Coordinates of C-alpha atoms in Angstrom, one line a residue:
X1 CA 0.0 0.0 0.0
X2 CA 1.1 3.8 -0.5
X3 CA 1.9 5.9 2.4
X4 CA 0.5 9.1 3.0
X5 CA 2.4 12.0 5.0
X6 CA 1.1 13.1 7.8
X7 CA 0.0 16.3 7.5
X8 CA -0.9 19.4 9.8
X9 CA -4.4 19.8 11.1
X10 CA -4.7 22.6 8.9
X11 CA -3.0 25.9 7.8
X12 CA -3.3 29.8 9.2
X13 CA -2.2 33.0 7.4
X14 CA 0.4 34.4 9.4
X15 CA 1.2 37.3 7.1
X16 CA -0.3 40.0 4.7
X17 CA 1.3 42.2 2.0
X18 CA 0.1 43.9 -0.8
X19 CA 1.7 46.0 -4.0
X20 CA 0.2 49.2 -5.8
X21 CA 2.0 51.2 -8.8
X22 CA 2.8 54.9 -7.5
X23 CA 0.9 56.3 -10.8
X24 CA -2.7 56.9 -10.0
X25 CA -5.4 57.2 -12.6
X26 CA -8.6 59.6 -11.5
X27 CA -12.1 59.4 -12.6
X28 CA -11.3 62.8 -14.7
X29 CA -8.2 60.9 -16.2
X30 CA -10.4 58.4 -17.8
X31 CA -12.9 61.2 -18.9
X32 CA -10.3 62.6 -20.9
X33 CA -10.0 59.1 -22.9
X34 CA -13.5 58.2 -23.6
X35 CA -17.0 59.8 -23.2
X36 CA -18.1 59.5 -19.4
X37 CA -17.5 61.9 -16.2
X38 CA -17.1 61.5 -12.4
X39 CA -20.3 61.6 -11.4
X40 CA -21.1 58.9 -13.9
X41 CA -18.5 56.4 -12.9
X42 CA -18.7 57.2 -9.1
X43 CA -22.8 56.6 -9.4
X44 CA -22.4 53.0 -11.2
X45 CA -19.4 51.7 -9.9
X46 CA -18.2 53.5 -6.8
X47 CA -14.9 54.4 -8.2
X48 CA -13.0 57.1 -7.6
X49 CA -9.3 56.5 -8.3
X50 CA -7.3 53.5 -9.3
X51 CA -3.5 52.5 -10.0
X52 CA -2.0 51.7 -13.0
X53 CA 1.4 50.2 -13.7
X54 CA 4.1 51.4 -16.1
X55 CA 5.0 49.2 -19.3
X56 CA 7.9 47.8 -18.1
X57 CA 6.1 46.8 -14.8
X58 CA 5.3 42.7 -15.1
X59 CA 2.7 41.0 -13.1
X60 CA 5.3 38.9 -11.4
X61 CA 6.6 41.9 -10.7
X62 CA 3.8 43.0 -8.1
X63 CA 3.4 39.7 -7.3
X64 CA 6.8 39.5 -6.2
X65 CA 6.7 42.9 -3.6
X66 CA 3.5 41.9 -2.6
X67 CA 5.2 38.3 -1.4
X68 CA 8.1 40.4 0.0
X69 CA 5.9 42.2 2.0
X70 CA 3.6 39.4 3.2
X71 CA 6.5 37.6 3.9
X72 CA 8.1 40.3 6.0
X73 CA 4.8 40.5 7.8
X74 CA 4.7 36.4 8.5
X75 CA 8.7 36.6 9.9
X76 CA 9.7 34.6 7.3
X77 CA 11.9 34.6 4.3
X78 CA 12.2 33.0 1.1
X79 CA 14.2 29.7 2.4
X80 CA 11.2 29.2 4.5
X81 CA 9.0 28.9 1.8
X82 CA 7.8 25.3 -0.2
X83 CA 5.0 26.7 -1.8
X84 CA 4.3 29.9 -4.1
X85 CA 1.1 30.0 -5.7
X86 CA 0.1 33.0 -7.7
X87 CA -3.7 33.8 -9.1
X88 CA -3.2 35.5 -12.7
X89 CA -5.1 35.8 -15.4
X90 CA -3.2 38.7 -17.2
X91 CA 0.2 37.4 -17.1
X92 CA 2.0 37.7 -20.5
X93 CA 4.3 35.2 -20.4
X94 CA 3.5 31.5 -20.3
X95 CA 6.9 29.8 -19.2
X96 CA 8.5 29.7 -16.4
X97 CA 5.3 30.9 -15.1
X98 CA 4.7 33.5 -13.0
X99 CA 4.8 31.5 -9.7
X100 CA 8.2 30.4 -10.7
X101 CA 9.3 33.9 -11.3
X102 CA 8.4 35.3 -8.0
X103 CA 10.1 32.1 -6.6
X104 CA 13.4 33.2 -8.5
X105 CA 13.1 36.9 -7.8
X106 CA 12.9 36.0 -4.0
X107 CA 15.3 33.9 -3.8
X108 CA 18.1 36.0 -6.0
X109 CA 16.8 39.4 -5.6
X110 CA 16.0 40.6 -9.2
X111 CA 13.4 39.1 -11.9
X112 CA 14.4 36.4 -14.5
X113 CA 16.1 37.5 -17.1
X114 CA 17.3 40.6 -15.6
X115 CA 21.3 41.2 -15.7
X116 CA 22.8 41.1 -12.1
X117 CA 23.3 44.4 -10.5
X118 CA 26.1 45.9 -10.5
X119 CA 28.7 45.2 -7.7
X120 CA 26.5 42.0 -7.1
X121 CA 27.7 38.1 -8.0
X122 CA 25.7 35.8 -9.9
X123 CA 24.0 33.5 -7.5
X124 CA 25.1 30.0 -7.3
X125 CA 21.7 27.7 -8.1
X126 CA 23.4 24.5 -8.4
X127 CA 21.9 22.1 -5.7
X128 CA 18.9 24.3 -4.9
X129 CA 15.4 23.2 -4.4
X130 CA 13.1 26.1 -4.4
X131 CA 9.3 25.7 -3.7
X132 CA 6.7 23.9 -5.8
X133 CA 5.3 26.9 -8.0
X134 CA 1.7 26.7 -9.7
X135 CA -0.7 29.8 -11.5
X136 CA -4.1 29.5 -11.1
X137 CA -6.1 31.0 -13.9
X138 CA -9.8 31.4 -12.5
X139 CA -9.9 35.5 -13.4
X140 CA -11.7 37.1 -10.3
X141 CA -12.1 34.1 -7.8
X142 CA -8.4 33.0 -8.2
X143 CA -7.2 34.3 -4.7
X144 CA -10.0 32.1 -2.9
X145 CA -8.8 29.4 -5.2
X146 CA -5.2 30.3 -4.7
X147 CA -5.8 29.7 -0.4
X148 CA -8.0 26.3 -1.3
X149 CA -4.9 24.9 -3.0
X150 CA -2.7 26.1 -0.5
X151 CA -4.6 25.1 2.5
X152 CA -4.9 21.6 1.0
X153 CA -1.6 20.8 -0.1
X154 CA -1.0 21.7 3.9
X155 CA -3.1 19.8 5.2
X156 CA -1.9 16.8 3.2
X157 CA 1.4 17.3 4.1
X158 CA 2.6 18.5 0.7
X159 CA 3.9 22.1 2.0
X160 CA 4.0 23.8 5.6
X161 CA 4.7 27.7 4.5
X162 CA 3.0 28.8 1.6
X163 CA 3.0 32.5 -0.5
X164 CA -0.2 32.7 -2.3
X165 CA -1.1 35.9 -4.4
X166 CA -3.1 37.6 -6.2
X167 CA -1.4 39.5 -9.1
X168 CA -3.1 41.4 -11.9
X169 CA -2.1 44.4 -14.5
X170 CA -5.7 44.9 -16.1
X171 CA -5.1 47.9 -18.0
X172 CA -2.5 46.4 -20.6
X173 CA -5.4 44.1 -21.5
X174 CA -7.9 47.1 -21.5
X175 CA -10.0 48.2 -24.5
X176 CA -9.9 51.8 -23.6
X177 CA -12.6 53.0 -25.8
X178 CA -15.0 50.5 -24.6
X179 CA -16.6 53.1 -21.6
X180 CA -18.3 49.8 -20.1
X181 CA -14.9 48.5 -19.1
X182 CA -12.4 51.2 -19.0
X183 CA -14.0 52.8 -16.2
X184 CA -13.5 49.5 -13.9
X185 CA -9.9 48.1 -14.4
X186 CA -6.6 48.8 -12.2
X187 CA -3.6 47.3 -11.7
X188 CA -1.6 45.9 -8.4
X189 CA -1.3 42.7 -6.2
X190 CA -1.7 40.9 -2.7
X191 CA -0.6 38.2 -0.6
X192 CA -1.0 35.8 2.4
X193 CA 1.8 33.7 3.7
X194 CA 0.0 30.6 5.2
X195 CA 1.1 28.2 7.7
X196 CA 0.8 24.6 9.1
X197 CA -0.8 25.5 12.2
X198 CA -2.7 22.7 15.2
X199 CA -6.2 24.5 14.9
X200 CA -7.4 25.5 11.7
X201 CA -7.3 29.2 10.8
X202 CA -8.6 28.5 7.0
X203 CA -11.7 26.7 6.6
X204 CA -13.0 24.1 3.4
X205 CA -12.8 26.4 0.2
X206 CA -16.1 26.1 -1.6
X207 CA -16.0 26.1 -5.1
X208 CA -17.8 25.9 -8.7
X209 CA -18.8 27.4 -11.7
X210 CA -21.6 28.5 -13.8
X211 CA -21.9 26.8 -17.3
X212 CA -24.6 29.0 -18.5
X213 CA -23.0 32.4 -18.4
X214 CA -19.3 31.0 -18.7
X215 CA -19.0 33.2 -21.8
X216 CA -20.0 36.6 -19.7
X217 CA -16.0 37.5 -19.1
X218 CA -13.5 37.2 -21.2
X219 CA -9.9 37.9 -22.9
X220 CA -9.6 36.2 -25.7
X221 CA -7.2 36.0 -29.0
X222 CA -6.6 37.7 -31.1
X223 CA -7.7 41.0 -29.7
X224 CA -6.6 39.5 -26.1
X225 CA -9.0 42.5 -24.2
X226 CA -11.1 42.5 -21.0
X227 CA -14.9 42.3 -22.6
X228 CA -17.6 41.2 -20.6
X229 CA -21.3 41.4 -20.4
X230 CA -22.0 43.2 -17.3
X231 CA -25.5 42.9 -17.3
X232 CA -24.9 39.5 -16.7
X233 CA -22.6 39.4 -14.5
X234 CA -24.4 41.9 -12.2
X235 CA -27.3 40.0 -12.2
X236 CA -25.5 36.4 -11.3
X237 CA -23.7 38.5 -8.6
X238 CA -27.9 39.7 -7.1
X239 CA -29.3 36.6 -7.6
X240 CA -26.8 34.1 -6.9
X241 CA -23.5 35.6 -5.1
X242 CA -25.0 35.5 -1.6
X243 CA -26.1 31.5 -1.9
X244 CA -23.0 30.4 -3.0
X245 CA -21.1 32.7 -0.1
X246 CA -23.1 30.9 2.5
X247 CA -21.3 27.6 1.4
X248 CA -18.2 28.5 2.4
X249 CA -19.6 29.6 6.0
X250 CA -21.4 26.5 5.9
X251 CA -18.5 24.7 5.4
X252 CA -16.5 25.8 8.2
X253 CA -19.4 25.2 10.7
X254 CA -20.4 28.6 11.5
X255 CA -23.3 31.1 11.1
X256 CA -23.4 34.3 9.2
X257 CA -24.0 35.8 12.4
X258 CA -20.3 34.8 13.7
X259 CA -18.7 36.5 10.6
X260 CA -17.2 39.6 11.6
X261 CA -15.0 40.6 8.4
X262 CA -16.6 40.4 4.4
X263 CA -14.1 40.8 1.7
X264 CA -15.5 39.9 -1.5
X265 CA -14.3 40.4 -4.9
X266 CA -14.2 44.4 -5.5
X267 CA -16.1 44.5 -8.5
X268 CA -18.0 46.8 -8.4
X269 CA -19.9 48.8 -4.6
X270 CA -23.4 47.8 -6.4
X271 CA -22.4 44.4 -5.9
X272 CA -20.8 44.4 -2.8
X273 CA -23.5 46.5 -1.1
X274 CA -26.1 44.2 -1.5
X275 CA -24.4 40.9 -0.7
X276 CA -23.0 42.7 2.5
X277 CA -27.1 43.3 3.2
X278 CA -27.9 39.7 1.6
X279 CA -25.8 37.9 4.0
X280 CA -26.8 40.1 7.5
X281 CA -23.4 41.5 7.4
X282 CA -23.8 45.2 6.3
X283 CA -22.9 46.0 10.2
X284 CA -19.9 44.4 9.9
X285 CA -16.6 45.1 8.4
X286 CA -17.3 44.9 5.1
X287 CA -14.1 45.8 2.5
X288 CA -14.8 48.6 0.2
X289 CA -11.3 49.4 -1.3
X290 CA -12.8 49.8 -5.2
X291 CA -13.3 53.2 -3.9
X292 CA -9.4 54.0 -4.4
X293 CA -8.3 50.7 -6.0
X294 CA -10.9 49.6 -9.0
X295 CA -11.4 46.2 -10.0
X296 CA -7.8 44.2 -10.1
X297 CA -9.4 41.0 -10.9
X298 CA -7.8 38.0 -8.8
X299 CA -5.7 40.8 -6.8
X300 CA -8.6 42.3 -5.3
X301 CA -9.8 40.2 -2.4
X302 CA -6.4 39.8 -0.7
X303 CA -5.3 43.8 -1.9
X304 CA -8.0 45.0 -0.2
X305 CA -7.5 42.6 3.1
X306 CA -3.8 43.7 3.1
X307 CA -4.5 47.2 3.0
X308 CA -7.0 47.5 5.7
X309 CA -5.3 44.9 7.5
X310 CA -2.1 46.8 8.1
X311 CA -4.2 50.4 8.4
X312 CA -5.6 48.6 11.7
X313 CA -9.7 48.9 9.9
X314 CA -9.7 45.0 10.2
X315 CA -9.9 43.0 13.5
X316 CA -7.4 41.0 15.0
X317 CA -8.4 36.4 15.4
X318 CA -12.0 37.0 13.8
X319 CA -13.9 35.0 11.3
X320 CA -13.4 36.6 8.0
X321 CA -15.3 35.6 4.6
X322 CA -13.8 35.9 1.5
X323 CA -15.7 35.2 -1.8
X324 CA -14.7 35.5 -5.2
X325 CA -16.2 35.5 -8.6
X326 CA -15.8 36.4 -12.3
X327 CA -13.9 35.4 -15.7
X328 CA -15.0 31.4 -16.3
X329 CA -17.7 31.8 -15.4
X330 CA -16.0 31.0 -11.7
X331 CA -16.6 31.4 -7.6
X332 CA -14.8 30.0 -5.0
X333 CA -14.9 31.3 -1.2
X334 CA -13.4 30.4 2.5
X335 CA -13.8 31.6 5.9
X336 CA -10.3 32.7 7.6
X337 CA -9.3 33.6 10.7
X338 CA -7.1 37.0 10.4
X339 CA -3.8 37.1 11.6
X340 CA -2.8 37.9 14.8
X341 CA -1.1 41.2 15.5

């Protein structure tokens, strides 16, 4: 017969960290590319601002300072690490992917490919075993993916520290004459280090997809830009969102009521509004950083927990939901318990 390892209990994040480009991209910015104002994109989306990368920034480039900074959070370092997973679905290039990247670049210091700096040697590879690396390609529920795969493959005994992120640089796949999609994306990244723990600090990650509107978000070839039919998607997110959400409470035994923190995908503060309400948690912490962030896609949920994590606006050992959904047509969603301080 095979043998199995033993493995932990289950897993807890121990660290946060998030990355956002310094250039900032107002309301009246976009107005001045296509036909829409302020008022118009504050009123339907909640937006205000949102960050946007410079062409020579790579997604495994904010992926990587977002894992820097998680990591410094957590007390750890790159040698502690055995497992990076990254949730992407705007990376550009498909080998080594961008796991694998942000594995190098912690381990060396600078991104694959790059020359080494100047008064710095080469580093010497030869006999190292870095950490299993895996992308996850879901589009907007790839974080809560990200943890279920990470949280699993602790529990089984397959990893003990893990670096999972969300990384996403929207705008270099944006159509920006399309007003319907222009006004939404953003750029940036987020990250949890999780780790083996005796009590579990990251409950079952609930799962699925819906076949019917599967074609609602897309990128495709050859035009490779963010389209999607947001009527659609706006009304799966009413209809549906707060049903499958209650899964992933379900799952982990508890009761809405015993949820203190909501961070759902940040697509858009009509949608996130009313699941807050849906679910009975509108009284709680309920994440809202679209305001000065956008929509980044698979970044979103842990940007936004990273950000109001460290400004102290999120609790310390409390029941957290996160819930994700988007591009597939996917959702996927697990209670945590946040860090402790």
């Amino acid at each position: 017969m095979l043998s199995l390892p033993a493995g932990a209990a289950g897993s807890r994040i121990i660290g946060l960290g998030h990355h956002q480009p310094a250039k900032i991209m107002t309301n009246d910015d976009v107005a001045q590319l296509v036909e829409t104002n302020d008022e118009w994109i504050r009123s339907r989306t909640g937006i205000v601002t949102r960050h946007v990368a410079d062409d020579d920034v790579t997604v495994a480039d904010m992926a990587t300072s977002a894992a820097r900074h998680a990591l410094a959070d957590a007390g750890l370092t790159h040698e502690d690490v055995d497992l990076v997973v990254v949730a992407t679905t705007t990376a550009m290039d498909r080998s080594p992917n961008t796991a694998g990247r942000v594995a190098y670049a912690l381990r060396t210091g600078f991104p694959l490919g790059a020359s080494t700096p100047e008064g710095e040697e080469t580093p010497d590879l030869r006999d190292v075993v870095g950490p299993a690396v895996i992308d996850v390609n879901t589009a907007c529920s790839g974080f809560a993916y990200a943890v279920g795969l990470a949280d699993q493959s602790i529990r089984a005994g397959s990893a003990r520290n893990a670096v999972v992120v969300g990384a996403e640089k929207l705008t270099a796949v944006t159509d920006w004459s399309d007003r319907s999609t222009c006004i939404l994306t953003a750029d940036g990244a987020g990250a949890a280090v999780l780790q083996a723990a005796d009590e579990p600090g990251v409950g079952p990650v609930v799962w699925g997809s819906e076949p019917e509107i599967t074609p609602a978000v897309l990128i495709e070839a050859p035009q490779d830009k963010f389209a999607q039919d947001g009527r659609a998607v706006f009304k799966w997110a009413i209809m549906r969102a707060a049903d499958r959400a209650r899964r992933a409470v379900e799952a982990a035994g508890l009761g809405l009521d015993e949820i203190e923190v909501l961070v759902a995908h940040q697509a858009n503060l009509r949608i996130i509004e009313p699941l807050a309400k849906a679910l009975g948690l509108e009284g709680k912490v309920v994440v809202t950083d679209i305001t000065e962030s956008g929509n980044t896609s698979a970044a979103s949920i842990p940007l936004g927990l990273s950000k109001w994590w460290h400004a102290g606006k999120i609790p310390a050992g409390v029941p957290a939901l996160l819930f994700g959904f988007g591009g597939g047509f996917t959702w996927a969603g697990e209670v945590i318990v946040t860090p402790s301080r």
